[in-house]
Short mmCIF file of C-alpha atoms in Angstrom, two decimals:
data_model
loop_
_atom_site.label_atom_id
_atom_site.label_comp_id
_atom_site.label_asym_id
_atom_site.label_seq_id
_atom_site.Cartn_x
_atom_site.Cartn_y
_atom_site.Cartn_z
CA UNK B 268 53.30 91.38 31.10
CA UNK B 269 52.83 88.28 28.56
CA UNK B 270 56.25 86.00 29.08
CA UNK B 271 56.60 85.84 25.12
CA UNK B 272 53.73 86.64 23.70
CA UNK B 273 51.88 83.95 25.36
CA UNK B 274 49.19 84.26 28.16
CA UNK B 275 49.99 83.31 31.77
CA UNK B 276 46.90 82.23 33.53
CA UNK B 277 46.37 80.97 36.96
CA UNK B 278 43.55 78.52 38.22
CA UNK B 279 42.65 77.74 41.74
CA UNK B 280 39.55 76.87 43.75
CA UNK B 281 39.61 77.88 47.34
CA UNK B 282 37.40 78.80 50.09
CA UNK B 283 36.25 81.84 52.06
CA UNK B 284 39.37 81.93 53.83
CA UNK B 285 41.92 81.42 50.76
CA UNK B 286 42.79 77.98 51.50
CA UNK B 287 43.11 75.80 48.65
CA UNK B 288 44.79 73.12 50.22
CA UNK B 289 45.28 70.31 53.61
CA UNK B 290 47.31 67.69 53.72
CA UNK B 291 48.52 68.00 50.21
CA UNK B 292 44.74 67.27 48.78
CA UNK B 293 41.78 69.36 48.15
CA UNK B 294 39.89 69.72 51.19
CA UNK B 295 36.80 68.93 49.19
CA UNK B 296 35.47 67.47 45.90
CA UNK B 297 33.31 69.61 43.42
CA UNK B 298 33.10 67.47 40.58
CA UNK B 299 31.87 70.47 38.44
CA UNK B 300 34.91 72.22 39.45
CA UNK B 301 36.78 68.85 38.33
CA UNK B 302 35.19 69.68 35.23
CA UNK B 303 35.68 73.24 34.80
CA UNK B 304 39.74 72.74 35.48
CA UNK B 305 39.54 69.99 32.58
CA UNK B 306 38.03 72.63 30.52
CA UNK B 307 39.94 75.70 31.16
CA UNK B 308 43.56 73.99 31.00
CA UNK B 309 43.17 72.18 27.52
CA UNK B 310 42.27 72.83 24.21
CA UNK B 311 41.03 70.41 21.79
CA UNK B 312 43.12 70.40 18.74
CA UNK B 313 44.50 68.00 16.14
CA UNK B 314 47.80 68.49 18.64
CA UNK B 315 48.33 65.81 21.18
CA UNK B 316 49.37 68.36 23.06
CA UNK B 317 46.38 70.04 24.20
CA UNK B 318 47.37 72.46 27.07
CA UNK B 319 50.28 73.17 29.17
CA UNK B 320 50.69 73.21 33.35
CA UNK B 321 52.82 74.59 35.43
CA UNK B 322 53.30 73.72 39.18
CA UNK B 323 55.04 72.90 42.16
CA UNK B 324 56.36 69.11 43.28
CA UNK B 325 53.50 68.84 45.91
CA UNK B 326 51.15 69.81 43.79
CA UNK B 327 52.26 67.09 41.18
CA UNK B 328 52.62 64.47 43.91
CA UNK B 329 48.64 65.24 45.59
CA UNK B 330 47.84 64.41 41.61
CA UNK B 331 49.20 60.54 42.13
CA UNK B 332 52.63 61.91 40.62
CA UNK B 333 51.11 61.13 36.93
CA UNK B 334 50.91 64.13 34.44
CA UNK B 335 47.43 65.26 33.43
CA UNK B 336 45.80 63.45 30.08
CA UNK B 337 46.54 65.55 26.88
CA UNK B 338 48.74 68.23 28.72
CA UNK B 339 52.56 68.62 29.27
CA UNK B 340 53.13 69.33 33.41
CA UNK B 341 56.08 71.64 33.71
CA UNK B 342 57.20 69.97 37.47
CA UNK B 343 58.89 72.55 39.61
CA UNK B 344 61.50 70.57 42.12
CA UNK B 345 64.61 71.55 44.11
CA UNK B 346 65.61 68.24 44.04
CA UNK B 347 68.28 67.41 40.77
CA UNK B 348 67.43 63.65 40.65
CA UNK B 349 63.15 63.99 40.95
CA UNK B 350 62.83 63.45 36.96
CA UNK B 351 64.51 59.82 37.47
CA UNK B 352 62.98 59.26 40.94
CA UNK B 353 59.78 59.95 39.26
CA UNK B 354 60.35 58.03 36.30
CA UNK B 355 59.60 61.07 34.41
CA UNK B 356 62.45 61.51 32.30
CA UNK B 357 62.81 61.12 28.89
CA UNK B 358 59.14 61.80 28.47
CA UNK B 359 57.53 64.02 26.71
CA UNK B 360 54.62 65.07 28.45
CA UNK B 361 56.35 66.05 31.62
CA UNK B 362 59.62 67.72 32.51
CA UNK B 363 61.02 68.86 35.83
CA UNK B 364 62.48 71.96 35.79
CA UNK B 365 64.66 73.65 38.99
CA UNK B 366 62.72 77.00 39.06
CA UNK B 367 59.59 78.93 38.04
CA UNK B 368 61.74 81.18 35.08
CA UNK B 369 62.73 78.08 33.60
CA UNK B 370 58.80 76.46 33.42
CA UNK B 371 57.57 79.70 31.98
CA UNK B 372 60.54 79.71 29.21
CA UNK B 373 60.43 76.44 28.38
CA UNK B 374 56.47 76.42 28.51
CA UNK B 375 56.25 79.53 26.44
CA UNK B 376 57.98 77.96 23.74
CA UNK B 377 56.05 74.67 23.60
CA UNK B 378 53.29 76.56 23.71
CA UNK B 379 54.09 78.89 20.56
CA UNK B 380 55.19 75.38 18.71
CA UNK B 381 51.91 73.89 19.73
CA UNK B 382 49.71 77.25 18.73
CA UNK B 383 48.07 77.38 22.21
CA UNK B 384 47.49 80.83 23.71
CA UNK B 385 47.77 80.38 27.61
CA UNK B 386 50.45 78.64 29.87
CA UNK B 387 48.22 77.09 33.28
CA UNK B 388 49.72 78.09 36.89
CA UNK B 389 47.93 75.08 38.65
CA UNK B 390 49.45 75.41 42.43
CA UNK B 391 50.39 75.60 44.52
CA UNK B 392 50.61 78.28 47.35
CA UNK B 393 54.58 79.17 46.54
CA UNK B 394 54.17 78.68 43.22
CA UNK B 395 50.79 80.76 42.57
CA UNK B 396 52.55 83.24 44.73
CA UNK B 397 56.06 83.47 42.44
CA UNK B 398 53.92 83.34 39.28
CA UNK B 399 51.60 86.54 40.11
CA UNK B 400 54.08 89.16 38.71
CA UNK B 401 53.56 87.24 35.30
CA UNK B 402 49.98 86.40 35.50
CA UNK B 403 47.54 87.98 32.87
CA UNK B 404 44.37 86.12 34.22
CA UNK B 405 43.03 84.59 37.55
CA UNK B 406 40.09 81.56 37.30
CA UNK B 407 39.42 81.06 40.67
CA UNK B 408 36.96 78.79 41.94
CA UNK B 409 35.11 80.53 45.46
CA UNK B 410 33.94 77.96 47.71
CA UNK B 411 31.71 78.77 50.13
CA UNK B 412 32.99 77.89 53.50
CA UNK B 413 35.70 77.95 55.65
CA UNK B 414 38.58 75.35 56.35
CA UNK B 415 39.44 75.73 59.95
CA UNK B 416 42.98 73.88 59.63
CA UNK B 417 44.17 74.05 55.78
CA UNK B 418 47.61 74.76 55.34
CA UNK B 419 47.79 75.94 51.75
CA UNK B 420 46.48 79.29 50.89
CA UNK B 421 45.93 81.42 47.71
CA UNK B 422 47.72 84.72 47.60
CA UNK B 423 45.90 87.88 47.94
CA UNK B 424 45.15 89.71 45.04
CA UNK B 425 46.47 92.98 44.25
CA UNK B 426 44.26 96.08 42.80
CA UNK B 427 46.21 94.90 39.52
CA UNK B 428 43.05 92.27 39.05
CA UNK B 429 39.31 93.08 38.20
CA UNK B 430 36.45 90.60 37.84
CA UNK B 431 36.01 90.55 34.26
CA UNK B 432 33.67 87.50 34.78
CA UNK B 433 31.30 85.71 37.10
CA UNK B 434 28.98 82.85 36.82
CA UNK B 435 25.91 82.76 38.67
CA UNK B 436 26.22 80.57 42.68
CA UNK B 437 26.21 77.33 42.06
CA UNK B 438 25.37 74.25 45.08
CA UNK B 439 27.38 70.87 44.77
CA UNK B 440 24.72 68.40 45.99
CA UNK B 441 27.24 65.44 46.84
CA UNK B 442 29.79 68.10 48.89
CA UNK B 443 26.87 70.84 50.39
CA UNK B 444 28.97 73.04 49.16
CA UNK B 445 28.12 76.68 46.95
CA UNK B 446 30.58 77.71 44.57
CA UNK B 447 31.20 80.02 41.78
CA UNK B 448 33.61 80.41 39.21
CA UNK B 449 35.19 84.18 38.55
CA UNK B 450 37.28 85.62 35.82
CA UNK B 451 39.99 87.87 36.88
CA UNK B 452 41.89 90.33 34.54
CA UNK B 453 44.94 92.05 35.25
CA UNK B 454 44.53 95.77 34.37
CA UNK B 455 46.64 97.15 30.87
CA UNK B 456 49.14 99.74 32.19
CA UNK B 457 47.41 103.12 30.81
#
């Protein structure tokens, strides 16, 4: 189910064990998964707007509390007053919105105004877990080992998902880490 027509598309990297998060950080740095996030979440275009994020106040906050270059963050937060505390409001490339319905509405209709095809579910665990009933596509990066004492993990998948694509393992020299990147589809209702 498209939330108006426009894709909803999740992207994570996490390891053997689901965890995609410690401490509020990445418990490792791939920069070719850097890379691939930059790639998959914008869109070059004559916009300035060039792709649009979802995710949760952690998530924001283990990102320096800045919004990514070229993109508008859609900044899920309890908290009524986090758009001044922030310094975020009144901009235009980041809004704080109270709950997940209100990111994808509001991020739907940027995105049709800004002819871009995909809304990004960037974290984290609540978040991911909330959006999955809306999700179209997974891009999950699997890291190839196991964090002993994360405490942010990616849902499980349901039998609604497929691999639709997989690139080949990959080794980050820097980290010691393998990794690939996979392509999940949810299945069209026959």
């Amino acid at each position: 189910m498209s939330y108006a027509h426009t894709e909803v598309a999740q992207i994570a990297a996490l390891s053997s064990n689901r965890c995609i998060g410690k401490n509020n950080d990445l418990p490792w740095h791939i920069s070719a998964d850097l890379q691939h996030f930059k790639k998959m979440t914008t869109k070059p275009n004559d916009s300035d707007i060039q792709g649009i994020v979802i995710m949760g106040r952690k998530t924001f906050e283990s990102m320096g509390s800045k919004p990514l270059p070229k993109r508008v963050s859609f900044i899920i937060s309890t908290q009524l007053d986090y758009a001044e505390q922030q310094g975020l409001a009144g901009r235009d490339n980041a809004y704080v919105v109270h709950n997940l319905d209100d990111a994808l509405t509001q991020a739907a209709s940027l995105a049709h105004g800004a002819h871009l095809d995909t809304i990004w579910v960037i974290g984290g665990e609540r978040v991911f877990k909330e959006a999955m009933r809306y999700t179209d596509r997974i891009e999950l990066t699997h890291i190839d080992t196991d964090i002993a004492d994360g405490d942010a993990f990616f849902p499980e998948l349901s039998d609604n998902f497929t691999i639709a694509s997989e690139s080949e393992q990959m080794h980050d020299d820097k980290s010691n880490l393998d990794f690939k990147f996979v392509t999940y589809q949810k299945k069209v209702a026959e």
